[in-house]
JSON list of C-alpha atoms in Angstrom, two decimals:
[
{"chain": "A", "resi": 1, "resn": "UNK", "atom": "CA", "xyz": [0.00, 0.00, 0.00]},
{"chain": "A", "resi": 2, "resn": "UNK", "atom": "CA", "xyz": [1.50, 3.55, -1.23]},
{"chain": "A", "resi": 3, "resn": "UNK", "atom": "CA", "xyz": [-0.59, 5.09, 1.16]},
{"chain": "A", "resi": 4, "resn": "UNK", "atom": "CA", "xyz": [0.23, 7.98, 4.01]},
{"chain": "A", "resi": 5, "resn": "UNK", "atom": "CA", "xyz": [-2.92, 8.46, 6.40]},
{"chain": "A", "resi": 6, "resn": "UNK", "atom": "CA", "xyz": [-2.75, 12.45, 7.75]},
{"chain": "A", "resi": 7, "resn": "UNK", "atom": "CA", "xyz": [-4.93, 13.46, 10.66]},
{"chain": "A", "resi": 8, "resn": "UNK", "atom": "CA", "xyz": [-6.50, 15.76, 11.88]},
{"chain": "A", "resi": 9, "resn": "UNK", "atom": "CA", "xyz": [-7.96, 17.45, 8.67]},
{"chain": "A", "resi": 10, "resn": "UNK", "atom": "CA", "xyz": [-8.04, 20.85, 10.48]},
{"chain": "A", "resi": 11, "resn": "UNK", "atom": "CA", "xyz": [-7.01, 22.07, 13.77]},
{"chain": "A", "resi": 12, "resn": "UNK", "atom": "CA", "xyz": [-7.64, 24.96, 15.88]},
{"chain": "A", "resi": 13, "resn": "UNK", "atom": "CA", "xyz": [-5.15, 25.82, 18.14]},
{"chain": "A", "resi": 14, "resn": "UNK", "atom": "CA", "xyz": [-5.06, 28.77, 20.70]},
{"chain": "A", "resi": 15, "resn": "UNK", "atom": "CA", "xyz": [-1.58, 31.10, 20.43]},
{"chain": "A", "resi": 16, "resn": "UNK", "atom": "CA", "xyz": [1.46, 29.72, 22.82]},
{"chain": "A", "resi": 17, "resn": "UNK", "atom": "CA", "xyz": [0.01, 26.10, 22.33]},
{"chain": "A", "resi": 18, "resn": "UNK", "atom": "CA", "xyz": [1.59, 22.94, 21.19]},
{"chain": "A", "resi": 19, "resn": "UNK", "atom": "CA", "xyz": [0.02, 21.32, 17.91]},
{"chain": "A", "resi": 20, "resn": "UNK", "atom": "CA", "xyz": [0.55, 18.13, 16.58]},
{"chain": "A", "resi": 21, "resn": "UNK", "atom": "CA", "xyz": [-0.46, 16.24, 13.24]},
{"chain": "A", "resi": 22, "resn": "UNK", "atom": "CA", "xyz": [0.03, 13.03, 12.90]},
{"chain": "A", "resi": 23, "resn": "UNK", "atom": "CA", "xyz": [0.35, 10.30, 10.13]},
{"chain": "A", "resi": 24, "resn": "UNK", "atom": "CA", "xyz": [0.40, 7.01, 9.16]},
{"chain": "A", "resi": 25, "resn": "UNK", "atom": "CA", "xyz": [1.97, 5.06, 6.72]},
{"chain": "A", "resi": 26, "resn": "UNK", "atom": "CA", "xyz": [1.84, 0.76, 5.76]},
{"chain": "A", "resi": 27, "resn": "UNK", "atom": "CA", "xyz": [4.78, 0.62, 3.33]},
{"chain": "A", "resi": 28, "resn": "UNK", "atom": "CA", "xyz": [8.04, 0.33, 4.90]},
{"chain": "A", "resi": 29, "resn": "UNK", "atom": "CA", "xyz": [9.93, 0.84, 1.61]},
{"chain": "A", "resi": 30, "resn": "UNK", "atom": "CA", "xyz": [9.84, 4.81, 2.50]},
{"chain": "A", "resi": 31, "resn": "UNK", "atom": "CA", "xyz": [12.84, 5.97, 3.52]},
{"chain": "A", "resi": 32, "resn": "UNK", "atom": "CA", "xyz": [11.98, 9.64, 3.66]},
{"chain": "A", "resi": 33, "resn": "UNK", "atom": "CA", "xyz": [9.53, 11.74, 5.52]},
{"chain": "A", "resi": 34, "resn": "UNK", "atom": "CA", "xyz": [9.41, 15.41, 5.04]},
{"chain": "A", "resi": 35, "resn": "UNK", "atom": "CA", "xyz": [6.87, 17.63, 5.90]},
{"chain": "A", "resi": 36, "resn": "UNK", "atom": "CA", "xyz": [5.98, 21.08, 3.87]},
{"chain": "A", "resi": 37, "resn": "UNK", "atom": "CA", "xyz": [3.89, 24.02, 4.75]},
{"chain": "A", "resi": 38, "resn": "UNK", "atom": "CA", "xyz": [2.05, 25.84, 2.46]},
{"chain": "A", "resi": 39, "resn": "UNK", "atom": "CA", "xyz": [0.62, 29.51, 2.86]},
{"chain": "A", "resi": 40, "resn": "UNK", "atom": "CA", "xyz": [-2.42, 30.55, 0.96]},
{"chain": "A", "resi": 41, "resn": "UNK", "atom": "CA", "xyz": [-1.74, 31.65, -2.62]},
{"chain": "A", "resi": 42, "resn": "UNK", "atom": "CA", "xyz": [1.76, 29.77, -2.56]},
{"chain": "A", "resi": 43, "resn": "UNK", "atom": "CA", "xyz": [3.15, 26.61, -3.27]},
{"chain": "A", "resi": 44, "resn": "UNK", "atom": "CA", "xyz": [4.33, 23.99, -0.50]},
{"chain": "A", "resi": 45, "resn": "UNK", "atom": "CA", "xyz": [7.48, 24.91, 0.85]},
{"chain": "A", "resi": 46, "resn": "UNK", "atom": "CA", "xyz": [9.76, 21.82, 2.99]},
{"chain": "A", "resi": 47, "resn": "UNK", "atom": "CA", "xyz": [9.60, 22.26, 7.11]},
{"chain": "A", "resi": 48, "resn": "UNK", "atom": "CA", "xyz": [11.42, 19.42, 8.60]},
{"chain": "A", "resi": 49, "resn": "UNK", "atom": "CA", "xyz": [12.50, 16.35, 7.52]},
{"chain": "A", "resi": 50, "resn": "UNK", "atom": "CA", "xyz": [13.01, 12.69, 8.99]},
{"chain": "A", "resi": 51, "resn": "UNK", "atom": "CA", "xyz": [14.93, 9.37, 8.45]},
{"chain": "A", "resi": 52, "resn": "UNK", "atom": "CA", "xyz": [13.29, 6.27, 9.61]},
{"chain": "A", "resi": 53, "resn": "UNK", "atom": "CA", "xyz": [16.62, 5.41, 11.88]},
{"chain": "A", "resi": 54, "resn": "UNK", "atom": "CA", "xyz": [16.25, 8.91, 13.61]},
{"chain": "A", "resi": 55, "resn": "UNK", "atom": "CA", "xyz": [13.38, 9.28, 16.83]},
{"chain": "A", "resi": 56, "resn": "UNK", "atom": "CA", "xyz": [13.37, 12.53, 16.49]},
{"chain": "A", "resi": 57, "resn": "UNK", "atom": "CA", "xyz": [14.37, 15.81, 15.02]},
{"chain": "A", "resi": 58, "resn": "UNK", "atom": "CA", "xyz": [14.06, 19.38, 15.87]},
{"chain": "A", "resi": 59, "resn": "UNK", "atom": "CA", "xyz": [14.39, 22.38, 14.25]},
{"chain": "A", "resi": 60, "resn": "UNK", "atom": "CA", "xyz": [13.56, 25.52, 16.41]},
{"chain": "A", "resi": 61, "resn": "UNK", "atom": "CA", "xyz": [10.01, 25.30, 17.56]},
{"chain": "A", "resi": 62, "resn": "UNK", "atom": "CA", "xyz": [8.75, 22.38, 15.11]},
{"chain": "A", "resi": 63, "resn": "UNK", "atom": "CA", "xyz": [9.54, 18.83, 16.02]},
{"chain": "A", "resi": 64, "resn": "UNK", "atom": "CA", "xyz": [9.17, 15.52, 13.98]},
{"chain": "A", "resi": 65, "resn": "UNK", "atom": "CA", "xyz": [8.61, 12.49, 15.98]},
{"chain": "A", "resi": 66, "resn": "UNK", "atom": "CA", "xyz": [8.72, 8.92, 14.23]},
{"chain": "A", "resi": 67, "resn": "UNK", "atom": "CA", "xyz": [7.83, 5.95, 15.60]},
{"chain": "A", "resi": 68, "resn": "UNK", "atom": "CA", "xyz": [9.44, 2.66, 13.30]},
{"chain": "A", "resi": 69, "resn": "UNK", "atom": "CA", "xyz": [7.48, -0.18, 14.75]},
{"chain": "A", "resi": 70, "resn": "UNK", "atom": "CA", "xyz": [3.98, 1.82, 14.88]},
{"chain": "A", "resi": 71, "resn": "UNK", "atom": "CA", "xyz": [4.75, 3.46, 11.32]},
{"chain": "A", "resi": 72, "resn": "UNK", "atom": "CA", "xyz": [3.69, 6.43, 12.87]},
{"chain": "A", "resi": 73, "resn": "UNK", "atom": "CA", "xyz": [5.20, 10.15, 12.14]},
{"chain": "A", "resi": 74, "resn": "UNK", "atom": "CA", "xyz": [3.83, 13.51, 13.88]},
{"chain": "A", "resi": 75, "resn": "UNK", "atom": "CA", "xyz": [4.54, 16.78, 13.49]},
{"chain": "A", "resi": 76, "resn": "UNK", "atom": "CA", "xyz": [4.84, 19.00, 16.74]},
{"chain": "A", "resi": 77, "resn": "UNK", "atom": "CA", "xyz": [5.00, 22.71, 16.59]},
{"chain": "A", "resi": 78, "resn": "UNK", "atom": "CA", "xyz": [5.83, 24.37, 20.62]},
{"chain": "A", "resi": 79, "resn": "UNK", "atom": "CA", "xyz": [4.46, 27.51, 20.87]},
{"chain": "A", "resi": 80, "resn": "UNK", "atom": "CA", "xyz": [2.13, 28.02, 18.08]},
{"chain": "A", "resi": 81, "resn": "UNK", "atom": "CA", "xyz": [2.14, 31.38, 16.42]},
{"chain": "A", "resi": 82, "resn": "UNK", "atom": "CA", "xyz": [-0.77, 33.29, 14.34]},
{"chain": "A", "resi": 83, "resn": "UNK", "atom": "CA", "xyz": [1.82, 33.33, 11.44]},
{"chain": "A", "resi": 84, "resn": "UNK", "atom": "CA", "xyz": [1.89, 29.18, 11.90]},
{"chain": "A", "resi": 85, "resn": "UNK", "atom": "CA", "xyz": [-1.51, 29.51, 10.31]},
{"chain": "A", "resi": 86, "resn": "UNK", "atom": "CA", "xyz": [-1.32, 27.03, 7.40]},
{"chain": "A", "resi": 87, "resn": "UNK", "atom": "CA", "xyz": [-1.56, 23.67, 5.66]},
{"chain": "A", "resi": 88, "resn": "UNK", "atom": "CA", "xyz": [0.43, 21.34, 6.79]},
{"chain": "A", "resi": 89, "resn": "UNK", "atom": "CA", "xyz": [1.64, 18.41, 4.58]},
{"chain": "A", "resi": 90, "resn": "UNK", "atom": "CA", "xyz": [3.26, 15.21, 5.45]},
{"chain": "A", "resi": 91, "resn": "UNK", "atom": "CA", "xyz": [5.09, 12.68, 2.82]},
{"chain": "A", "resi": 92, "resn": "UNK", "atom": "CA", "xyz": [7.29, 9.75, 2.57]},
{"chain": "A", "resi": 93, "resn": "UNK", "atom": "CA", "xyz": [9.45, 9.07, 0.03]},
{"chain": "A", "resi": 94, "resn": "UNK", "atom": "CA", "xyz": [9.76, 5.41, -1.88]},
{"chain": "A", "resi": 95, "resn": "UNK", "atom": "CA", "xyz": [13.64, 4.26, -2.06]},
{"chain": "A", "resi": 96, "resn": "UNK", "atom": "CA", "xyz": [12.36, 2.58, -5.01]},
{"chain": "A", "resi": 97, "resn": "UNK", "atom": "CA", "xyz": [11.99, 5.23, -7.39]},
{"chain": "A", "resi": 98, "resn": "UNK", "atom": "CA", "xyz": [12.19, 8.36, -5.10]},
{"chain": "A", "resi": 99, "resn": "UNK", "atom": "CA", "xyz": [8.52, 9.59, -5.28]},
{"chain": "A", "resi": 100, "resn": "UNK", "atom": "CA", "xyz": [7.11, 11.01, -2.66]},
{"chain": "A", "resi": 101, "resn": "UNK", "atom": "CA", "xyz": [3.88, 9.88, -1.64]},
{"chain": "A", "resi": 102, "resn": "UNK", "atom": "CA", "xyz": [1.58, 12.72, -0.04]},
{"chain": "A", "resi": 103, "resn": "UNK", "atom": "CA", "xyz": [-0.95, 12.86, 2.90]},
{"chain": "A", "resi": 104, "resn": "UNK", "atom": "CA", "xyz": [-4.35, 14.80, 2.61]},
{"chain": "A", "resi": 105, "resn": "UNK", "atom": "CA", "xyz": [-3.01, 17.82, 4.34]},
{"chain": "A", "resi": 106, "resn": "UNK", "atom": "CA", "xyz": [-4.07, 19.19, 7.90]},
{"chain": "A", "resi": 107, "resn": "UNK", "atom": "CA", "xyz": [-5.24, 22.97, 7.95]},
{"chain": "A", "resi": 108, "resn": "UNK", "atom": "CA", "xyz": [-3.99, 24.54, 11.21]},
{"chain": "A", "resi": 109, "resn": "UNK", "atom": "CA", "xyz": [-5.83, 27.72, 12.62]},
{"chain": "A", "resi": 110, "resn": "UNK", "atom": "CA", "xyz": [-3.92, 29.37, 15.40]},
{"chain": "A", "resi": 111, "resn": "UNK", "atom": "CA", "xyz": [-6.09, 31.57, 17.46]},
{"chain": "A", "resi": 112, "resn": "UNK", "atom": "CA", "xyz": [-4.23, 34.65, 19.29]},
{"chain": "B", "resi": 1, "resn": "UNK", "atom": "CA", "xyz": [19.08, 31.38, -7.75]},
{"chain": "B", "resi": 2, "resn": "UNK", "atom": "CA", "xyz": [15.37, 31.91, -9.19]},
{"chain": "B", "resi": 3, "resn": "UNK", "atom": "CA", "xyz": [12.80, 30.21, -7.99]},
{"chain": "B", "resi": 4, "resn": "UNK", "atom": "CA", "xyz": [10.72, 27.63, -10.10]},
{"chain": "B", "resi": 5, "resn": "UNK", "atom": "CA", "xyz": [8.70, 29.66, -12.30]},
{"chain": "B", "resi": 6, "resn": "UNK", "atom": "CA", "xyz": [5.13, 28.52, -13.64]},
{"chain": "B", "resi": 7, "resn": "UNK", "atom": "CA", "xyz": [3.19, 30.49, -16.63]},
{"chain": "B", "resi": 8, "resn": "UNK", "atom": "CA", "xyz": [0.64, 31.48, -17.20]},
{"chain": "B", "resi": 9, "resn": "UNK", "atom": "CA", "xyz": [-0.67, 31.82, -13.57]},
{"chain": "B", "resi": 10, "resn": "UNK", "atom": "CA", "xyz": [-3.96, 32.17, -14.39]},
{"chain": "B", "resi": 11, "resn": "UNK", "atom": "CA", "xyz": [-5.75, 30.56, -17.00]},
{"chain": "B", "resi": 12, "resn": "UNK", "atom": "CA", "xyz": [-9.57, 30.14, -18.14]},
{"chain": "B", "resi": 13, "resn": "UNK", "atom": "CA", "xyz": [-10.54, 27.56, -21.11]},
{"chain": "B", "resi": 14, "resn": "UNK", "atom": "CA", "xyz": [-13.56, 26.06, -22.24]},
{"chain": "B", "resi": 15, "resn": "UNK", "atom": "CA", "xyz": [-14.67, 22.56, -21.95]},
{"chain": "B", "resi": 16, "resn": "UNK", "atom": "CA", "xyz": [-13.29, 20.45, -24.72]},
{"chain": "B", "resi": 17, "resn": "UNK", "atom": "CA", "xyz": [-10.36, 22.97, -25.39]},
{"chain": "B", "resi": 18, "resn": "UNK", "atom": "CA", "xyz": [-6.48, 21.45, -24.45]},
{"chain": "B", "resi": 19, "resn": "UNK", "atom": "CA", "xyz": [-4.12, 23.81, -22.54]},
{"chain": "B", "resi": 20, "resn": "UNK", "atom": "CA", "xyz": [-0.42, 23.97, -22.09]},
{"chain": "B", "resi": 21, "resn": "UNK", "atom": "CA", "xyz": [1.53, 24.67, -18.81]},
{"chain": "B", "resi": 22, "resn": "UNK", "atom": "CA", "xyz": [5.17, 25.61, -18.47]},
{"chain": "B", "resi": 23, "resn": "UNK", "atom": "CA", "xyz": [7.50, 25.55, -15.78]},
{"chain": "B", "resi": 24, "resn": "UNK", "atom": "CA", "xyz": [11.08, 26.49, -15.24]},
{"chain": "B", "resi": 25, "resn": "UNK", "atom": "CA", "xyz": [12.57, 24.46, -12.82]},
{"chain": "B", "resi": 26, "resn": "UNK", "atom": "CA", "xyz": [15.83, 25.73, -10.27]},
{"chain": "B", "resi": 27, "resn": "UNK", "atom": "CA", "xyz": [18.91, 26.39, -12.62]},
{"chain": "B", "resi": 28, "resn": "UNK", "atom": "CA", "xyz": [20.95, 22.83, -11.92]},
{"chain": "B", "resi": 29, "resn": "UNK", "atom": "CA", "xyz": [17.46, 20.61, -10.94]},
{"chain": "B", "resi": 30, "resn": "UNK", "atom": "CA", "xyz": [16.75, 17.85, -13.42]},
{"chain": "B", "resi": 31, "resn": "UNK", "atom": "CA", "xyz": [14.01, 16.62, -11.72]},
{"chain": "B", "resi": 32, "resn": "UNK", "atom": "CA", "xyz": [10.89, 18.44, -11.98]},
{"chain": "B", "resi": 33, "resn": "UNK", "atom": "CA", "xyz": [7.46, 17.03, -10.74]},
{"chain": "B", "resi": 34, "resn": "UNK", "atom": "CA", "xyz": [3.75, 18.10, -11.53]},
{"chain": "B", "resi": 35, "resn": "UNK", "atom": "CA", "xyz": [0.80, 18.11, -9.00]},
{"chain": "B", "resi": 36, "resn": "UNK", "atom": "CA", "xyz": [-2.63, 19.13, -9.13]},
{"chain": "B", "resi": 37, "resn": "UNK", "atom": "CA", "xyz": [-4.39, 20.50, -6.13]},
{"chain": "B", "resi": 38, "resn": "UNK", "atom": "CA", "xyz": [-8.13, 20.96, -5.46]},
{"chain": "B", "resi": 39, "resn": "UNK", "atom": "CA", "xyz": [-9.65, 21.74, -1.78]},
{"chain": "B", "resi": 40, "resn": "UNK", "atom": "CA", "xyz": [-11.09, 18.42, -1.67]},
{"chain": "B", "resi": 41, "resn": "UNK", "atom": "CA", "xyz": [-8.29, 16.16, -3.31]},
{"chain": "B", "resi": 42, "resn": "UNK", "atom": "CA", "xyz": [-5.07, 17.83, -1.95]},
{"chain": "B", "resi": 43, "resn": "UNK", "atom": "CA", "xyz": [-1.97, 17.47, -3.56]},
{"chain": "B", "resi": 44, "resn": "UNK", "atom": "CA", "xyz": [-2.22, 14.94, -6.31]},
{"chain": "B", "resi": 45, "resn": "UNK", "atom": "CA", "xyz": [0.80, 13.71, -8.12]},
{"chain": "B", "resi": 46, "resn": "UNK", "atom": "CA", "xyz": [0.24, 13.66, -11.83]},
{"chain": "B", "resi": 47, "resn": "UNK", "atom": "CA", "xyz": [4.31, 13.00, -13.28]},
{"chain": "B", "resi": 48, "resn": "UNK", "atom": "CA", "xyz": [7.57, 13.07, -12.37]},
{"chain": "B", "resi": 49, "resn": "UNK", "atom": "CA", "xyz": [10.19, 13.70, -15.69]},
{"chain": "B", "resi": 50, "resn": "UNK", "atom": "CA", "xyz": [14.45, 13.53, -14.73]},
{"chain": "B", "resi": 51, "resn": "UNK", "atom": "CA", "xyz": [16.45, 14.23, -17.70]},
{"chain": "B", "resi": 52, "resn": "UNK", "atom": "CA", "xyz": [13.51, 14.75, -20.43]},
{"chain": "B", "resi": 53, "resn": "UNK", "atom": "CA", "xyz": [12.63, 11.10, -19.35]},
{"chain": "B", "resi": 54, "resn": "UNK", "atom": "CA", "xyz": [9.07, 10.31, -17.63]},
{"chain": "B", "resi": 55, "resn": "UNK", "atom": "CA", "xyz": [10.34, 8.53, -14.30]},
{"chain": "B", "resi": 56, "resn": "UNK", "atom": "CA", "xyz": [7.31, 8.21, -12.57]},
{"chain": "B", "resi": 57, "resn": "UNK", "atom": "CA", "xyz": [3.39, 8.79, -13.34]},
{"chain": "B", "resi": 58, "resn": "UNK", "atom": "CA", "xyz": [-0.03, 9.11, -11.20]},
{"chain": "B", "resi": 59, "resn": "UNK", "atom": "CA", "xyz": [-2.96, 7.87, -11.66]},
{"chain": "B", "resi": 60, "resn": "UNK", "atom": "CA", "xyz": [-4.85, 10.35, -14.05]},
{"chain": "B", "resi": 61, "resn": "UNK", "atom": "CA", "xyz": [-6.26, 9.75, -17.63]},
{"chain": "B", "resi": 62, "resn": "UNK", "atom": "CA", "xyz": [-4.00, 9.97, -20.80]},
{"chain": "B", "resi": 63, "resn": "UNK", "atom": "CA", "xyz": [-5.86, 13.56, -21.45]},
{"chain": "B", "resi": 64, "resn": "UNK", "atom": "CA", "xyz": [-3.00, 14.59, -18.77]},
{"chain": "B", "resi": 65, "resn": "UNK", "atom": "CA", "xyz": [0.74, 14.69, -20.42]},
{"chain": "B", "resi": 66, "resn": "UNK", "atom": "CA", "xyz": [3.99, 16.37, -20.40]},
{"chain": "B", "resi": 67, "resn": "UNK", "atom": "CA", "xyz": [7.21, 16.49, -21.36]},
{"chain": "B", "resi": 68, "resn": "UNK", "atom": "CA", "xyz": [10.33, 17.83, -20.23]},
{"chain": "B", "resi": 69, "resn": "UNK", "atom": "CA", "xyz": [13.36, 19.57, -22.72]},
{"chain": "B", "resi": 70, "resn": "UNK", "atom": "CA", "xyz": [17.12, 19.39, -22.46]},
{"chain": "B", "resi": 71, "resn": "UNK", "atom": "CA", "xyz": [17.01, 22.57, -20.47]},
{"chain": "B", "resi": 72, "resn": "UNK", "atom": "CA", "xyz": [14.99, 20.74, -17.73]},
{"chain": "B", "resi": 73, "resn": "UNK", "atom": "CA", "xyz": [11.96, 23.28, -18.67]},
{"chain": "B", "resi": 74, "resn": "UNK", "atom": "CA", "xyz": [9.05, 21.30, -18.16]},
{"chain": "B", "resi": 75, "resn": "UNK", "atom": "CA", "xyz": [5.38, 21.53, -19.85]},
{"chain": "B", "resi": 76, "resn": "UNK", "atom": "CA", "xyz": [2.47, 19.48, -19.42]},
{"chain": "B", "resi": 77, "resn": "UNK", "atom": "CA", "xyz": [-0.88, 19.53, -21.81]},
{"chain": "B", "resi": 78, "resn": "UNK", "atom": "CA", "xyz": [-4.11, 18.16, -20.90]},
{"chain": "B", "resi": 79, "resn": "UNK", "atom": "CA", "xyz": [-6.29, 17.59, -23.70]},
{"chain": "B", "resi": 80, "resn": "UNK", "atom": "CA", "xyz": [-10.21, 17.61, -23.69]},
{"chain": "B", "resi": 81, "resn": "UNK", "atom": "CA", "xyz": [-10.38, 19.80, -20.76]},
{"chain": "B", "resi": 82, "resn": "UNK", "atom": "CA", "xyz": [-13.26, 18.92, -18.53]},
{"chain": "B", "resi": 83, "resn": "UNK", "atom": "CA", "xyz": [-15.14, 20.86, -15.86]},
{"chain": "B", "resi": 84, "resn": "UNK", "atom": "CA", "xyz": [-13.12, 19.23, -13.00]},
{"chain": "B", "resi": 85, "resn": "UNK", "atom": "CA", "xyz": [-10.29, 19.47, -14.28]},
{"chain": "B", "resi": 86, "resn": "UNK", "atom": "CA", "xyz": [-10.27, 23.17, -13.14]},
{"chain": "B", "resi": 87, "resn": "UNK", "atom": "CA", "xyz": [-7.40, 23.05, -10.16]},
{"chain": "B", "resi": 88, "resn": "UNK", "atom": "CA", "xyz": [-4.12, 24.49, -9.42]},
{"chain": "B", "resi": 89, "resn": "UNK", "atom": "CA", "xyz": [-1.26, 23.21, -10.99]},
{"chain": "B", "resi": 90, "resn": "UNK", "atom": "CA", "xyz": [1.83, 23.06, -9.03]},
{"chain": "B", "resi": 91, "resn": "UNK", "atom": "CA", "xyz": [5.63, 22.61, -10.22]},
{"chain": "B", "resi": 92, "resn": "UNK", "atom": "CA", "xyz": [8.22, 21.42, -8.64]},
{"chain": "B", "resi": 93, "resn": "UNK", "atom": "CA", "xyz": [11.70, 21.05, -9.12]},
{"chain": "B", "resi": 94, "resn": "UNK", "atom": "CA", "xyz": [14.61, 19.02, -6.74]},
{"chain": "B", "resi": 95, "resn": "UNK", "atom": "CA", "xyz": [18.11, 18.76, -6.16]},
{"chain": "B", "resi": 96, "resn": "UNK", "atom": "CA", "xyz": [19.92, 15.29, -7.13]},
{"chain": "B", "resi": 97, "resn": "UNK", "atom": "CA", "xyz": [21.82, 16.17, -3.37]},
{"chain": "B", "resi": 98, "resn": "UNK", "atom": "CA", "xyz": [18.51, 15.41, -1.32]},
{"chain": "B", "resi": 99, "resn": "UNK", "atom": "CA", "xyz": [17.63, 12.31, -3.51]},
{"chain": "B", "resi": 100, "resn": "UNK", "atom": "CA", "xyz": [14.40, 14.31, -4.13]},
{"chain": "B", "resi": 101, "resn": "UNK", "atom": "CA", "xyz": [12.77, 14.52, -1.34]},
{"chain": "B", "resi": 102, "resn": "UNK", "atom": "CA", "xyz": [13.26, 18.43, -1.26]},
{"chain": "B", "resi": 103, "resn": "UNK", "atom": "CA", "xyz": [11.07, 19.31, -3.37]},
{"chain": "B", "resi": 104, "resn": "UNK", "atom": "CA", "xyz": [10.72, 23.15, -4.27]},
{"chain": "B", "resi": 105, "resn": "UNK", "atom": "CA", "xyz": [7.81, 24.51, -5.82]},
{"chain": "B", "resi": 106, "resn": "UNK", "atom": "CA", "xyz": [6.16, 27.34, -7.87]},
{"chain": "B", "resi": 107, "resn": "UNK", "atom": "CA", "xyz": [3.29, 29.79, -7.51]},
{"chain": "B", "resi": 108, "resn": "UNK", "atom": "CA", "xyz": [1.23, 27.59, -9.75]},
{"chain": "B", "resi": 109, "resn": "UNK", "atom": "CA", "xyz": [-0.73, 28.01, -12.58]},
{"chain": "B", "resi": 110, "resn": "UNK", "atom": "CA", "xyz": [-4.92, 28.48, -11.82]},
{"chain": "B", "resi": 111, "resn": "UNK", "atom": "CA", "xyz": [-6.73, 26.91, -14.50]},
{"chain": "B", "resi": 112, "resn": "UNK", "atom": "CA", "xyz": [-10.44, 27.50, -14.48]},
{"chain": "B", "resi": 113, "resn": "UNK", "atom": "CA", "xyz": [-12.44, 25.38, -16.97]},
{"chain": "B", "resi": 114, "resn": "UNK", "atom": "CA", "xyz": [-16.06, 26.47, -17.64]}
]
């Protein structure tokens, strides 16, 4: 299955909160997982990303956590901002043929 | 460097009519990729061409094609144009350095089909 499961489909979070979208993937030929952000009227733009033999990364106040045996990843930004406001997109990349394979996007509201 | 560039950026056709898209991808990217975006789809891949060669292809109808030159400019046509085929079309180009997984894209090219 070239599938990548992305939830929640929007999210509301009050200013200084944490938020988190998560995903889900079946096919452990990824070897990839980036996630973009993309601002209204432009195209995605790459956040973070992961290897599946890396926990965890952080870059300032976004965080990618992956779990291997769960084939769960989740995006984590600390201290959500207005200008956060955006949708979010996860993706994992086949070592087959290097295409990434996209989740549905989560549309993140942050409230001041 | 420029950023990937996408013309026209807006676009209205009829039903029935074919249109052509162009992008120019980062100066040194080979690979450029093609989605197309709707509020209820998302990002859908629709082709993937590395050095003028298709390398990888979505699932939409053979009304969708492209085709990319020796300059790595890209273009894709879509034939027959049908209502729902009115989306944004998004171009994006990557660096051999991240094996492709940074992926950088354009403004995108609104097509409206009525």
């Amino acid at each position: 299955q070239q599938q990548v499961k992305q939830s929640p489909q929007s999210l509301i979070v009050q200013k200084g909160g944490i938020s988190i979208i998560n995903c889900a993937y079946e096919n452990t030929a990824f070897d990839y997982f980036p996630w973009y952000q993309q601002f209204p009227g432009k195209g995605p733009a790459l956040l973070i990303a992961i290897r599946p033999d890396v926990s965890e990364k952080k870059e300032g106040r976004f965080t990618i956590s992956f779990n291997k045996s769960a084939k769960q990843f989740s995006l984590h930004i600390m201290d959500s901002q207005p200008g956060d406001s955006a949708t979010y997109f996860c993706a994992a990349r086949l070592d087959s043929n290097y295409q990434l394979i996209w989740g549905a996007g989560t549309k993140l509201i942050i409230k001041p | 460097k420029a950023g990937v560039t996408q013309t026209p950026r807006y676009l209205i056709k009829t039903r029935g009519q074919q249109v052509t898209l162009s992008c120019s991808p980062i100066s040194g990217h080979r690979s450029v990729s093609w989605y197309q975006q709707t509020p209820g789809q998302g990002l859908q891949f629709l082709f993937e061409y590395f050095s003028e060669t298709q390398r990888n292809k979505g699932n939409f109808p053979g009304r969708f094609s492209g085709r990319q030159f020796s300059n790595s400019r890209s273009e894709m046509n879509v034939s027959t144009l049908e209502l729902g085929d009115s989306a944004l079309y998004l171009c994006a180009s990557s660096p051999p350095e991240t094996f492709y997984y940074e992926q950088y894209f354009g403004p995108g090219t609104r097509l409206t089909v009525t």
